mmCIF file of C-alpha atoms and ligand atoms in Angstrom:
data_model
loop_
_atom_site.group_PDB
_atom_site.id
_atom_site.type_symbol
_atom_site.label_atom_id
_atom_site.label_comp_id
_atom_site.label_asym_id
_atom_site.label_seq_id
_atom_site.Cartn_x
_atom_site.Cartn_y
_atom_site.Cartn_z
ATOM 1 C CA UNK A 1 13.235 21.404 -5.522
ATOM 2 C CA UNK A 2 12.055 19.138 -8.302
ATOM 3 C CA UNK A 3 8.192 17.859 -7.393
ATOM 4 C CA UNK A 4 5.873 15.358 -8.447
ATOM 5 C CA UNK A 5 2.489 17.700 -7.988
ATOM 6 C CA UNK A 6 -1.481 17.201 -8.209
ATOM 7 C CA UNK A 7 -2.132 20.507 -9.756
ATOM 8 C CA UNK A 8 -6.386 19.605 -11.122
ATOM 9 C CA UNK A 9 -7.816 16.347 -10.820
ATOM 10 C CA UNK A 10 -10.158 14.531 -13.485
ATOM 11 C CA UNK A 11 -11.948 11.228 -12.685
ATOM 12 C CA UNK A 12 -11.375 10.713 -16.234
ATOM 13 C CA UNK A 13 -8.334 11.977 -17.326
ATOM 14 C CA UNK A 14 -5.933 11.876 -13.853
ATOM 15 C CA UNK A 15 -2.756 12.129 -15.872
ATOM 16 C CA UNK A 16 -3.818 16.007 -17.095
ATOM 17 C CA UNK A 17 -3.695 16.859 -13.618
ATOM 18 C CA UNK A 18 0.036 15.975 -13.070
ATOM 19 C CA UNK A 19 2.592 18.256 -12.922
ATOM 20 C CA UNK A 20 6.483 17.518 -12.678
ATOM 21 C CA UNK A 21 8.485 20.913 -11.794
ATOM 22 C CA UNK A 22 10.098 23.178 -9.541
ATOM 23 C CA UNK A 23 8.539 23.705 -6.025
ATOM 24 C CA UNK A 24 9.814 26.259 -3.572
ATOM 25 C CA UNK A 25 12.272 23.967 -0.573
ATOM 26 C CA UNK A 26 9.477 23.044 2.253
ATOM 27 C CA UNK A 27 9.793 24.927 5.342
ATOM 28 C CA UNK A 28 10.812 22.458 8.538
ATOM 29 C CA UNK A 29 8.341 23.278 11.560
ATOM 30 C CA UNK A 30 9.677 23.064 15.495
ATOM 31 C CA UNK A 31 9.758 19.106 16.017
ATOM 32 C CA UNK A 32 9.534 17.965 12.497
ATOM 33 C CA UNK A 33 12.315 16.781 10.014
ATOM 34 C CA UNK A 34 14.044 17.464 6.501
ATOM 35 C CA UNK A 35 14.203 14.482 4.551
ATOM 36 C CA UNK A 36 16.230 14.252 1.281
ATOM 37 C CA UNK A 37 14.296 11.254 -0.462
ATOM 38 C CA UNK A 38 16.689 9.164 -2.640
ATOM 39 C CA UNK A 39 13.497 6.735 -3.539
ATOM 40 C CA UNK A 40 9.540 7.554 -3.479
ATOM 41 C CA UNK A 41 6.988 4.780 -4.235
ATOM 42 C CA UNK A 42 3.720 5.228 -6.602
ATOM 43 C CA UNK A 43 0.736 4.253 -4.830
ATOM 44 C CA UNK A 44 -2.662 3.517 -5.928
ATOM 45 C CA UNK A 45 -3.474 6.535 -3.634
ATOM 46 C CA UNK A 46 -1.771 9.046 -5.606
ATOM 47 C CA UNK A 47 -3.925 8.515 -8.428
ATOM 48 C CA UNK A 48 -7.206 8.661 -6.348
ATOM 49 C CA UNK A 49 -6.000 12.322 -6.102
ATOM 50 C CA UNK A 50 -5.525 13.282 -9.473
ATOM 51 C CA UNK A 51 -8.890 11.666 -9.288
ATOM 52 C CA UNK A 52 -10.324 13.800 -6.953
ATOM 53 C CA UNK A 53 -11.233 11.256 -4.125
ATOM 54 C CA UNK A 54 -9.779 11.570 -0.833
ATOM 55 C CA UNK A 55 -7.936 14.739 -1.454
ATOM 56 C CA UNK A 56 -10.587 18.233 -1.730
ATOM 57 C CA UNK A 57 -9.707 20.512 -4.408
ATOM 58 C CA UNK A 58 -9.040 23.349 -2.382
ATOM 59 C CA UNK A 59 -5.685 21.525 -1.295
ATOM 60 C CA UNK A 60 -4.050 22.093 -4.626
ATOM 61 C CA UNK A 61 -1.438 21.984 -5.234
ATOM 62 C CA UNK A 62 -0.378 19.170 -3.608
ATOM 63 C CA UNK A 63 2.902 17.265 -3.691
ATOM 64 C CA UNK A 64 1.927 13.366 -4.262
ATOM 65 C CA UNK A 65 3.707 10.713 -2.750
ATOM 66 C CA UNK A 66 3.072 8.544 0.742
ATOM 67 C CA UNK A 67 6.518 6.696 0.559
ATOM 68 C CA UNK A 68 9.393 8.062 0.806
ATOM 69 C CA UNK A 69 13.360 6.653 1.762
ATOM 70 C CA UNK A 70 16.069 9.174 2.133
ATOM 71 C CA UNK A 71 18.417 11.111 4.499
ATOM 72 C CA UNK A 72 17.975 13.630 6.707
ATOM 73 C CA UNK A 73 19.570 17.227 7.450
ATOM 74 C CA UNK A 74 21.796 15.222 9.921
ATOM 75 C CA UNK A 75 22.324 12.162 7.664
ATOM 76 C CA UNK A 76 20.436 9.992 9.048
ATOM 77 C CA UNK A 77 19.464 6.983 6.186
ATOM 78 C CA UNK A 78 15.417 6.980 7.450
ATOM 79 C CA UNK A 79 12.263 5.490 6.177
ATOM 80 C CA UNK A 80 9.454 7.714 6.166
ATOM 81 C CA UNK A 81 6.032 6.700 8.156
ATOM 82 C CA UNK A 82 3.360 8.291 6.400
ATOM 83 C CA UNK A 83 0.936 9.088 8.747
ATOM 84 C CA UNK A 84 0.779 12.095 10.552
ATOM 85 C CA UNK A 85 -1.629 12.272 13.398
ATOM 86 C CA UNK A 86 -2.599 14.626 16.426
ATOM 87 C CA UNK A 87 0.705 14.854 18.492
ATOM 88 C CA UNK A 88 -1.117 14.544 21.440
ATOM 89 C CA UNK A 89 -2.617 10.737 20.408
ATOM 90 C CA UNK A 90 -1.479 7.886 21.913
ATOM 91 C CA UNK A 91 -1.990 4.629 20.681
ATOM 92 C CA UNK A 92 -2.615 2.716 17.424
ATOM 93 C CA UNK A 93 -1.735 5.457 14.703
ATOM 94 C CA UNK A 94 -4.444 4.437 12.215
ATOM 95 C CA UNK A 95 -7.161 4.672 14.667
ATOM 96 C CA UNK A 96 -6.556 8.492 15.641
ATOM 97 C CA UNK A 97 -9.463 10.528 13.920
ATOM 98 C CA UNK A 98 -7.166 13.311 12.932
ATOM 99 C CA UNK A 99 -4.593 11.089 11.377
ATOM 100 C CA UNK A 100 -4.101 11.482 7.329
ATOM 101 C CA UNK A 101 -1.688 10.053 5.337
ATOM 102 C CA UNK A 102 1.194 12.180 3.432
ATOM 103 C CA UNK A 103 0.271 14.015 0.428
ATOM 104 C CA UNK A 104 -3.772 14.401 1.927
ATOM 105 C CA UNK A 105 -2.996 17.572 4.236
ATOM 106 C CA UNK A 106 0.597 17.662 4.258
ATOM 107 C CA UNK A 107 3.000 18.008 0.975
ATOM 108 C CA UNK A 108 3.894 14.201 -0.078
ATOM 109 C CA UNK A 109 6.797 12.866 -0.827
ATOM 110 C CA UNK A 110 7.188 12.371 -4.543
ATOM 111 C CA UNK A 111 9.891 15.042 -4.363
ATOM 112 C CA UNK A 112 13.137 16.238 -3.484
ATOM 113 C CA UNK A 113 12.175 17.019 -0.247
ATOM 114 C CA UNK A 114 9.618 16.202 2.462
ATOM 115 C CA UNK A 115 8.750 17.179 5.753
ATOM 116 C CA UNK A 116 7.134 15.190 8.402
ATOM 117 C CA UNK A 117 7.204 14.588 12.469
ATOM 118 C CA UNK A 118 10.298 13.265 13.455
ATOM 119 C CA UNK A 119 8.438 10.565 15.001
ATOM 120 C CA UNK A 120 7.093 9.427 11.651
ATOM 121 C CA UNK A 121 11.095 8.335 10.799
ATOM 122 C CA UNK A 122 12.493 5.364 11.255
ATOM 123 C CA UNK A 123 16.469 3.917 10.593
ATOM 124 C CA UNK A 124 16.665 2.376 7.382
ATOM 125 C CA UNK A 125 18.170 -1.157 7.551
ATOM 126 C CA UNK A 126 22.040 -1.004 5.913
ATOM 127 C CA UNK A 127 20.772 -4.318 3.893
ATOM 128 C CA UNK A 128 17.918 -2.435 1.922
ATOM 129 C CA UNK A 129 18.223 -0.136 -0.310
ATOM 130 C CA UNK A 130 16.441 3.024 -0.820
ATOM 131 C CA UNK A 131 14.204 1.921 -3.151
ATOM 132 C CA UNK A 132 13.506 -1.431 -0.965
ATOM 133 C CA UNK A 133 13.021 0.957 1.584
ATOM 134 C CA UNK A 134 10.814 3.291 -0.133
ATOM 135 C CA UNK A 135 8.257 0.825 -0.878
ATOM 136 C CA UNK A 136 7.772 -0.328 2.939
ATOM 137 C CA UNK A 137 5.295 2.341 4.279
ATOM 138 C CA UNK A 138 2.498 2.289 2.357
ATOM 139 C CA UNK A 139 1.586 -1.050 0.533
ATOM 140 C CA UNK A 140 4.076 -3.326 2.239
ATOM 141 C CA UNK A 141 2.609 -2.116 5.524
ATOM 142 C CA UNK A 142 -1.042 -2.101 5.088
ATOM 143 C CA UNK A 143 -0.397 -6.003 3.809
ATOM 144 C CA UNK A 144 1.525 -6.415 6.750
ATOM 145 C CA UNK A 145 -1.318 -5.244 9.002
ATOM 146 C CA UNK A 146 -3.937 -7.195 7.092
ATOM 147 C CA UNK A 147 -2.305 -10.506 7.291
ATOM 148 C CA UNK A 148 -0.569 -9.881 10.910
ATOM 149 C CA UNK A 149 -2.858 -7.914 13.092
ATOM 150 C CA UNK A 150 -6.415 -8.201 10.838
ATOM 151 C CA UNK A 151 -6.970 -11.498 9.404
ATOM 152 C CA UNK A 152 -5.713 -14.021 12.090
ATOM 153 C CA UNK A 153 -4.341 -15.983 10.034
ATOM 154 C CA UNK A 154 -1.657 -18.212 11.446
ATOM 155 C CA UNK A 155 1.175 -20.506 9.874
ATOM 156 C CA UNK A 156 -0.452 -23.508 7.999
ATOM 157 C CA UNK A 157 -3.513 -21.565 7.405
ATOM 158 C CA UNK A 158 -4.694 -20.736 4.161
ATOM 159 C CA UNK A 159 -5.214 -17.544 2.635
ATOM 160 C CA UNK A 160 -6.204 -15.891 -1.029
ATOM 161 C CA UNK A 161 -4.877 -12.548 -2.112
ATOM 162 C CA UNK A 162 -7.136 -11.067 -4.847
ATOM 163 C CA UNK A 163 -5.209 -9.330 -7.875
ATOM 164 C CA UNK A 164 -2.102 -10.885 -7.498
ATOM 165 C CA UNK A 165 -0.301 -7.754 -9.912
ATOM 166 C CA UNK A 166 -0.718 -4.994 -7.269
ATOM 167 C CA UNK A 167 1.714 -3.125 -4.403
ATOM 168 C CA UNK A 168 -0.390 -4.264 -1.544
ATOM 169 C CA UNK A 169 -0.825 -7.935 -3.069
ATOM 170 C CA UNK A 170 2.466 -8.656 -4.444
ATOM 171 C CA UNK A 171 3.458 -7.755 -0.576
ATOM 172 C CA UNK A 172 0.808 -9.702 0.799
ATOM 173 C CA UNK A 173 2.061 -12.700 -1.425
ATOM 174 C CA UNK A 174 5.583 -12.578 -0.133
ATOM 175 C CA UNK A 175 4.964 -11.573 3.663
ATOM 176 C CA UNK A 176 2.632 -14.707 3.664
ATOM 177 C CA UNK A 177 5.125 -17.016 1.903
ATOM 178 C CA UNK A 178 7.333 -15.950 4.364
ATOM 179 C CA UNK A 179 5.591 -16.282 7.110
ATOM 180 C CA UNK A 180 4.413 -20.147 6.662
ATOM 181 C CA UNK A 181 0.905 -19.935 5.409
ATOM 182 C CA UNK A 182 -0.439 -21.488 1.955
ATOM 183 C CA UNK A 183 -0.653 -18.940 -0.545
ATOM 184 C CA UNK A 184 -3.471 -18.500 -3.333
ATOM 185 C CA UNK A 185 -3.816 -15.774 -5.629
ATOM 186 C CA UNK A 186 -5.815 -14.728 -8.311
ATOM 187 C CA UNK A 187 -4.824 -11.727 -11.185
ATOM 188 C CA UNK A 188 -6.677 -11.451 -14.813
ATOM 189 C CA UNK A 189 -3.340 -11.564 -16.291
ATOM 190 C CA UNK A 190 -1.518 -14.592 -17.045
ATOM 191 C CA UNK A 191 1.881 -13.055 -17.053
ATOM 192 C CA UNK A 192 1.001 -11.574 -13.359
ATOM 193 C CA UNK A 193 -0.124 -15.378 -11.920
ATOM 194 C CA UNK A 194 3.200 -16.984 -13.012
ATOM 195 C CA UNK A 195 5.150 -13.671 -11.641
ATOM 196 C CA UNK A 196 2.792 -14.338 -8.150
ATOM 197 C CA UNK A 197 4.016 -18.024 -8.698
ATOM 198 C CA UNK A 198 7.627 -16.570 -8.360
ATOM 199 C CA UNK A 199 6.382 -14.154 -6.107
ATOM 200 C CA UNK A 200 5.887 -17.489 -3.430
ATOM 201 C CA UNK A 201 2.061 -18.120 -4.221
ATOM 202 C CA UNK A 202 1.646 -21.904 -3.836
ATOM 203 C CA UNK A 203 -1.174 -21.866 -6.498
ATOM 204 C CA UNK A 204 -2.633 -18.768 -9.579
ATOM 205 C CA UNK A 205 -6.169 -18.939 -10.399
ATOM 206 C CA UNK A 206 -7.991 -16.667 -12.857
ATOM 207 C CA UNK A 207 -10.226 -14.531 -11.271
ATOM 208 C CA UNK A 208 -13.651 -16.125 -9.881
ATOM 209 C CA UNK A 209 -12.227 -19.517 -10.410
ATOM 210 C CA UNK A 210 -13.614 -21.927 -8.347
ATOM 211 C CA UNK A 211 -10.836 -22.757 -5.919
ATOM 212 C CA UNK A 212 -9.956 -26.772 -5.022
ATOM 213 C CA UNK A 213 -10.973 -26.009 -1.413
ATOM 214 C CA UNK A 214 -12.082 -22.900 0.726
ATOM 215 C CA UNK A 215 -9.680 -20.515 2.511
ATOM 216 C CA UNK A 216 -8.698 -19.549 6.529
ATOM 217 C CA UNK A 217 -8.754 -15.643 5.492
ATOM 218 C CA UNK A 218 -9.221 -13.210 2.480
ATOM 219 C CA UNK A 219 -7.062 -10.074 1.057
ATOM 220 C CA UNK A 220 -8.805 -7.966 -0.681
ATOM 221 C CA UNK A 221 -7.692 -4.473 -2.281
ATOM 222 C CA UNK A 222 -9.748 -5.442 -5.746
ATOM 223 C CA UNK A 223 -13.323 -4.559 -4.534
ATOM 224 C CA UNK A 224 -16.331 -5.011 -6.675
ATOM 225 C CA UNK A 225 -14.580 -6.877 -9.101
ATOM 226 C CA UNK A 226 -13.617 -10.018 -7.056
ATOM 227 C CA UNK A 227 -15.924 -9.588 -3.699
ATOM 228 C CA UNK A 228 -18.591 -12.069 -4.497
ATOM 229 C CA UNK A 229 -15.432 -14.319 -5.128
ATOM 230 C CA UNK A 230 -13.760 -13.294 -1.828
ATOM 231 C CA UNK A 231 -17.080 -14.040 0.018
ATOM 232 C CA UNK A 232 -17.514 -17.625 -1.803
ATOM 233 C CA UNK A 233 -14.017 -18.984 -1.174
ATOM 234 C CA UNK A 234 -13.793 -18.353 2.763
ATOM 235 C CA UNK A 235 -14.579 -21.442 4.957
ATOM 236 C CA UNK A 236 -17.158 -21.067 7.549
ATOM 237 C CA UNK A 237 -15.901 -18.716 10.181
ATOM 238 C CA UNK A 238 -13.314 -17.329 7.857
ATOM 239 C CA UNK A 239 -12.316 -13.745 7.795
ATOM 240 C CA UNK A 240 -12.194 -11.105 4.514
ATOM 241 C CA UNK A 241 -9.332 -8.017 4.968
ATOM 242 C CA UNK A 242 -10.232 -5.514 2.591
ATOM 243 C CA UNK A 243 -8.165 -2.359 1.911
ATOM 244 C CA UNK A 244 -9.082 -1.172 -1.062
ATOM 245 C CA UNK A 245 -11.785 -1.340 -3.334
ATOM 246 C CA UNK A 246 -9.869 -0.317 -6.708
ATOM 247 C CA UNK A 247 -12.932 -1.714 -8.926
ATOM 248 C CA UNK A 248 -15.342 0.178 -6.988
ATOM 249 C CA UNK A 249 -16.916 0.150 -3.194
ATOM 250 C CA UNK A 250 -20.487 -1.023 -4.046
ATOM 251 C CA UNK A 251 -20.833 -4.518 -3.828
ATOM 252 C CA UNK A 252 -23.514 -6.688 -2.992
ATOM 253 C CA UNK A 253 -22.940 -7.026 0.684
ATOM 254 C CA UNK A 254 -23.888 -10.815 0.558
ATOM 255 C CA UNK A 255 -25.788 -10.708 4.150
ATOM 256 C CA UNK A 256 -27.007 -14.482 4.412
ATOM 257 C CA UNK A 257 -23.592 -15.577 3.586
ATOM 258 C CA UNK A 258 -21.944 -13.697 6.171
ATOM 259 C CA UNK A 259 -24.327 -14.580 8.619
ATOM 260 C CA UNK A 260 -24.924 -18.557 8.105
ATOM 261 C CA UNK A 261 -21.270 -18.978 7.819
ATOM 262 C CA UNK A 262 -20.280 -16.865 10.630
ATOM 263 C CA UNK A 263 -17.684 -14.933 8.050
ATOM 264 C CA UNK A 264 -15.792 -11.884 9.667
ATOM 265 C CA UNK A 265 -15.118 -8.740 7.529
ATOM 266 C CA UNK A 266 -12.764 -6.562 8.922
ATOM 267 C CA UNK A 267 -11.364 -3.311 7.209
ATOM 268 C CA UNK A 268 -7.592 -2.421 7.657
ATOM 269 C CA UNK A 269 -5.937 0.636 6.831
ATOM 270 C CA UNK A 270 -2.253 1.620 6.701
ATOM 271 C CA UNK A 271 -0.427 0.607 9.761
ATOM 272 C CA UNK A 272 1.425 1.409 12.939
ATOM 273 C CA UNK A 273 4.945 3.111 13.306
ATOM 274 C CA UNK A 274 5.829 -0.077 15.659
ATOM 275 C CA UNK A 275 3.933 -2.531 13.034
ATOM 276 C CA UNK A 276 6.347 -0.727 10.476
ATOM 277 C CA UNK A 277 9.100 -1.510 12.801
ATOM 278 C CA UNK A 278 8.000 -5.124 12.600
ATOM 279 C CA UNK A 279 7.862 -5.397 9.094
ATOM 280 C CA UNK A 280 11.474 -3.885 8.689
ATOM 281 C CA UNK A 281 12.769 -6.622 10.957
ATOM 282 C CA UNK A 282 11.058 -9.129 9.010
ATOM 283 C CA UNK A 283 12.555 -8.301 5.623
ATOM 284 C CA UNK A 284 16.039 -8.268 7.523
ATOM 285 C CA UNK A 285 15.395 -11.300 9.126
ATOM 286 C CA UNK A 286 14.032 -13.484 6.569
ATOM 287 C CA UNK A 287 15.457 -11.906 3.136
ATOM 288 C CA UNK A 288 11.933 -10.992 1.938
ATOM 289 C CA UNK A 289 12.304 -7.614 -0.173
ATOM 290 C CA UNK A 290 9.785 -5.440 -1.872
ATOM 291 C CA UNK A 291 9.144 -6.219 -5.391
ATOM 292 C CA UNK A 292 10.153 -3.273 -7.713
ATOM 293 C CA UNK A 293 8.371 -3.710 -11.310
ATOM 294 C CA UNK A 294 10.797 -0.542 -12.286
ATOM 295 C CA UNK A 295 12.973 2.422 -11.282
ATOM 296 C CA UNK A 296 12.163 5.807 -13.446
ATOM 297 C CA UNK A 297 13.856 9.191 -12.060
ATOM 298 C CA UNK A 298 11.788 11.273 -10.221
ATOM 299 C CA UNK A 299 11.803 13.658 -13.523
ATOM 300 C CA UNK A 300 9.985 10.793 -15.535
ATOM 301 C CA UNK A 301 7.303 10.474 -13.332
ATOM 302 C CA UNK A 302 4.387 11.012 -15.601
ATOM 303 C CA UNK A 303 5.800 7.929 -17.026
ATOM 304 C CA UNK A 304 5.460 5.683 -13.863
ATOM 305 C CA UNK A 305 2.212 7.181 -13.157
ATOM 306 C CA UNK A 306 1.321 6.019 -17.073
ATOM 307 C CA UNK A 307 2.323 2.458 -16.374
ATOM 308 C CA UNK A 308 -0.208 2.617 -12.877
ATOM 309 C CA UNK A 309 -2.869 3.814 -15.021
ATOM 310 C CA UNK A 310 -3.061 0.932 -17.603
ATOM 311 C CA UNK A 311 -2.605 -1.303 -14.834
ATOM 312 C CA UNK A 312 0.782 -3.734 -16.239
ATOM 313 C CA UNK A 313 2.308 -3.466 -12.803
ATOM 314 C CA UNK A 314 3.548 -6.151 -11.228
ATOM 315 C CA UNK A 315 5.009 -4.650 -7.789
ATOM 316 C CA UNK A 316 6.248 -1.125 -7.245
ATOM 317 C CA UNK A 317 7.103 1.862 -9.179
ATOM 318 C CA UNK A 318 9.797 3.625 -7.403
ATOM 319 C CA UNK A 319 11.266 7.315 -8.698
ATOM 320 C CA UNK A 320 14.490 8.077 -7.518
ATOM 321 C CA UNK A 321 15.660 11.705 -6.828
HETATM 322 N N1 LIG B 401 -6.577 1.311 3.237
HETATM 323 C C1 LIG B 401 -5.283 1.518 3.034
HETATM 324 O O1 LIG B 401 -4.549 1.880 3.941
HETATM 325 C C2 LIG B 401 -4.709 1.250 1.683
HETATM 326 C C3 LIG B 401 -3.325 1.159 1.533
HETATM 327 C C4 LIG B 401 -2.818 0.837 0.278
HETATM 328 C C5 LIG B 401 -3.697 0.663 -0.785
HETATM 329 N N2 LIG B 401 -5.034 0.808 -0.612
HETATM 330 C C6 LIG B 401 -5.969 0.628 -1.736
HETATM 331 O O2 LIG B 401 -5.830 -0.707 -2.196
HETATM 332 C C7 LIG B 401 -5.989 -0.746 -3.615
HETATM 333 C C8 LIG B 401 -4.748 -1.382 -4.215
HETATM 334 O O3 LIG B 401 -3.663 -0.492 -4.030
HETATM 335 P P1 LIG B 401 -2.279 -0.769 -4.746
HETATM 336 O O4 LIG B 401 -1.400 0.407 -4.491
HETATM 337 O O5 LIG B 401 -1.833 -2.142 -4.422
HETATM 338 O O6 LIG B 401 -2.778 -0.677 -6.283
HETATM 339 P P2 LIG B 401 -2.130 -1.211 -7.613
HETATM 340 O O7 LIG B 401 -0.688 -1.488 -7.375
HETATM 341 O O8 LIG B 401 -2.512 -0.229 -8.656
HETATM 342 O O9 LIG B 401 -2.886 -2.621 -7.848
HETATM 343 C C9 LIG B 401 -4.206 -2.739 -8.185
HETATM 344 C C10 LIG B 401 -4.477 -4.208 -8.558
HETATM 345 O O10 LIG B 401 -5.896 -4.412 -8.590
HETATM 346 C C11 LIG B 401 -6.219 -5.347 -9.564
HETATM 347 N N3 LIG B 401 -7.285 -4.810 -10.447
HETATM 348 C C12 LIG B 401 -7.390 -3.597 -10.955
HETATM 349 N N4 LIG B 401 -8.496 -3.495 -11.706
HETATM 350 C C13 LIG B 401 -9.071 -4.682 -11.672
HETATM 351 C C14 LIG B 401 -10.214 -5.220 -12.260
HETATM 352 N N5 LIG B 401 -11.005 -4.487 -13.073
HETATM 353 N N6 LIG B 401 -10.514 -6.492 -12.008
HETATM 354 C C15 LIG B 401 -9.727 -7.225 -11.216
HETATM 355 N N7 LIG B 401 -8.624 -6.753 -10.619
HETATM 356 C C16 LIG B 401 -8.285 -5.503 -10.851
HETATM 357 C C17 LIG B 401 -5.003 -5.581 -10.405
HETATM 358 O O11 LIG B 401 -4.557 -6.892 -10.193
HETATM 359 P P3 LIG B 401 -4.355 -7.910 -11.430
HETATM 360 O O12 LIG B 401 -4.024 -7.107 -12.625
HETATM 361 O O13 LIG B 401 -3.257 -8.800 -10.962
HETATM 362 O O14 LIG B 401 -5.659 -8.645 -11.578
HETATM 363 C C18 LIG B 401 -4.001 -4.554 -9.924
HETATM 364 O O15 LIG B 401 -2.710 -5.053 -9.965
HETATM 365 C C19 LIG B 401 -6.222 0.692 -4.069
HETATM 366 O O16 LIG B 401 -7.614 0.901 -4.224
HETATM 367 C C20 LIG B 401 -5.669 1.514 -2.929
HETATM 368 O O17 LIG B 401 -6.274 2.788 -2.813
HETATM 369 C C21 LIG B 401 -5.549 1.101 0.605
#
């Protein structure tokens, strides 16, 4: 099968370390699934392993890929869950200790095939399309658990999503929109606030900007870059999300802020099977869809993966197989 692989990784350089060729067909274990992905999604996380962080050299190669749509031996039209836990856990997915994501311990799915528990799939709604679907999993879900489960944000509240350009914000922009709240957003790019404007952000602001009043809750995937902002714009008892810390994971921490005010940091990762469930009602219910910046075949990948790199995303890159 054709593969999208992490074959060396280079903090510098991740791009060298990609390689786009033939993989031998994945085995299926006892309990687990074949899934012929039509549409894959590029995720930050992917390149954080040609990177070397979160993924230990001694994995290669390893297929990339978190997000996957497709269909299975059976043909079955499924989106793909992408994390794979202890069988035996019960509970809240993300919280298992043994849990990793696709494409950490097990082969991802930037490829023609993937493999995963067949209680990681779920029925892909007839009024999305693969590559819709294909960019649920990952970003769309970790939004939806920062906003939903994380942040407490309710309708009429008011939140800011840092870097408006990215998978997880452009997701966070929309779910929010949809969901009743007033949105806020900040990106360095001019282009990226009006496409967050379209996107359903009430108001754009350049990052830092001093906003015209301070917010219910904070998502942030932007890290060092825009904490001190994220800190400063909360009211008192607000509450930051952060996911990600793309611009590093160092910042000043800010303590007598976060005390005096009574702010509330909270990390979020990923999401739930049944919070992915939730989100895939949503979008059928309300018309909200992901927002695909472009469609490459899977064979052009290094191309995608380009576009991540220099950052001029606006949305999702989806490779279709
Ligand atoms: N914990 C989890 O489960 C989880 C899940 C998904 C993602 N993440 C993490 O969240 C982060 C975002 O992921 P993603 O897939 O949404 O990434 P992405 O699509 O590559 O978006 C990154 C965004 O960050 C902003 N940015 C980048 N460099 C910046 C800088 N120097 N200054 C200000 N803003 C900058 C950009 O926004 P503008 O250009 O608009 O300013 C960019 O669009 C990544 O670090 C990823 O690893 C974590």
């Amino acid at each position: 099968m054709l593969a999208v692989t992490c074959t060396s990784q280079s903090a510098d350089d991740p791009l060298s370390g990609l390689t786009v060729g033939e993989r031998p067909d994945p085995e299926v274990p006892e309990g687990w699934a074949r899934v012929h992905v039509r549409a894959a999604s590029l995720n930050h996380h992917d390149l954080w392993s040609l990177k070397g962080v979160g993924l230990p050299a001694d994995r290669l190669p390893m297929v990339l890929g978190c997000d996957a749509a497709g269909v299975t031996d059976d043909g079955e039209e499924v989106v793909v869950h992408a994390i794979v836990g202890d069988p035996d856990w019960t509970g809240d997915e993300t919280l298992d200790p043994k849990r990793s994501i696709l494409s950490e311990r097990h082969q991802g799915a930037l490829a023609e095939q993937v493999v995963v528990p067949r209680r990681n799939l779920l029925p892909k709604p007839e009024a999305m399309s693969f590559a819709e679907a294909a960019c649920l999993p990952t970003a769309w879900l970790t939004a939806y658990r920062m906003l939903f489960t994380q942040s407490g944000a309710r309708p009429g509240d008011r939140v800011l999503v840092q870097g408006a350009g990215g998978g997880v914000a452009t997701a966070a922009i929309a779910l929010a929109r949809a969901a009743g709240l007033t949105v806020w957003a900040t990106s360095r790019d001019e282009a990226k606030r009006a496409r967050a404007l379209e996107l359903g952000a009430h108001e754009v602001f350049e990052p830092g900007a001093r906003l015209p009043a301070r917010v219910d809750a904070v998502l942030e995937t932007v890290g060092k870059a825009t904490w001190s902002h994220s800190m400063k714009s909360l009211r008192q008892g607000g509450t930051l999300v952060v996911s990600g810390a793309t611009t590093g994971s160092d910042p000043s921490a800010d303590l007598s802020r976060l005390f005096f005010l009574q702010l509330r940091v909270v990390g979020s990762t990923m999401g739930t099977r049944s919070e992915l469930e939730a989100l895939l009602r949503l979008c059928a219910s309300s018309g909200v869809r992901p927002v695909v910046d472009e469609q490459l075949p899977l064979a052009e990948a290094a191309r995608g993966f380009a576009r991540l790199v220099e950052g001029d995303v606006v949305g999702k890159i989806v490779l279709t197989a």
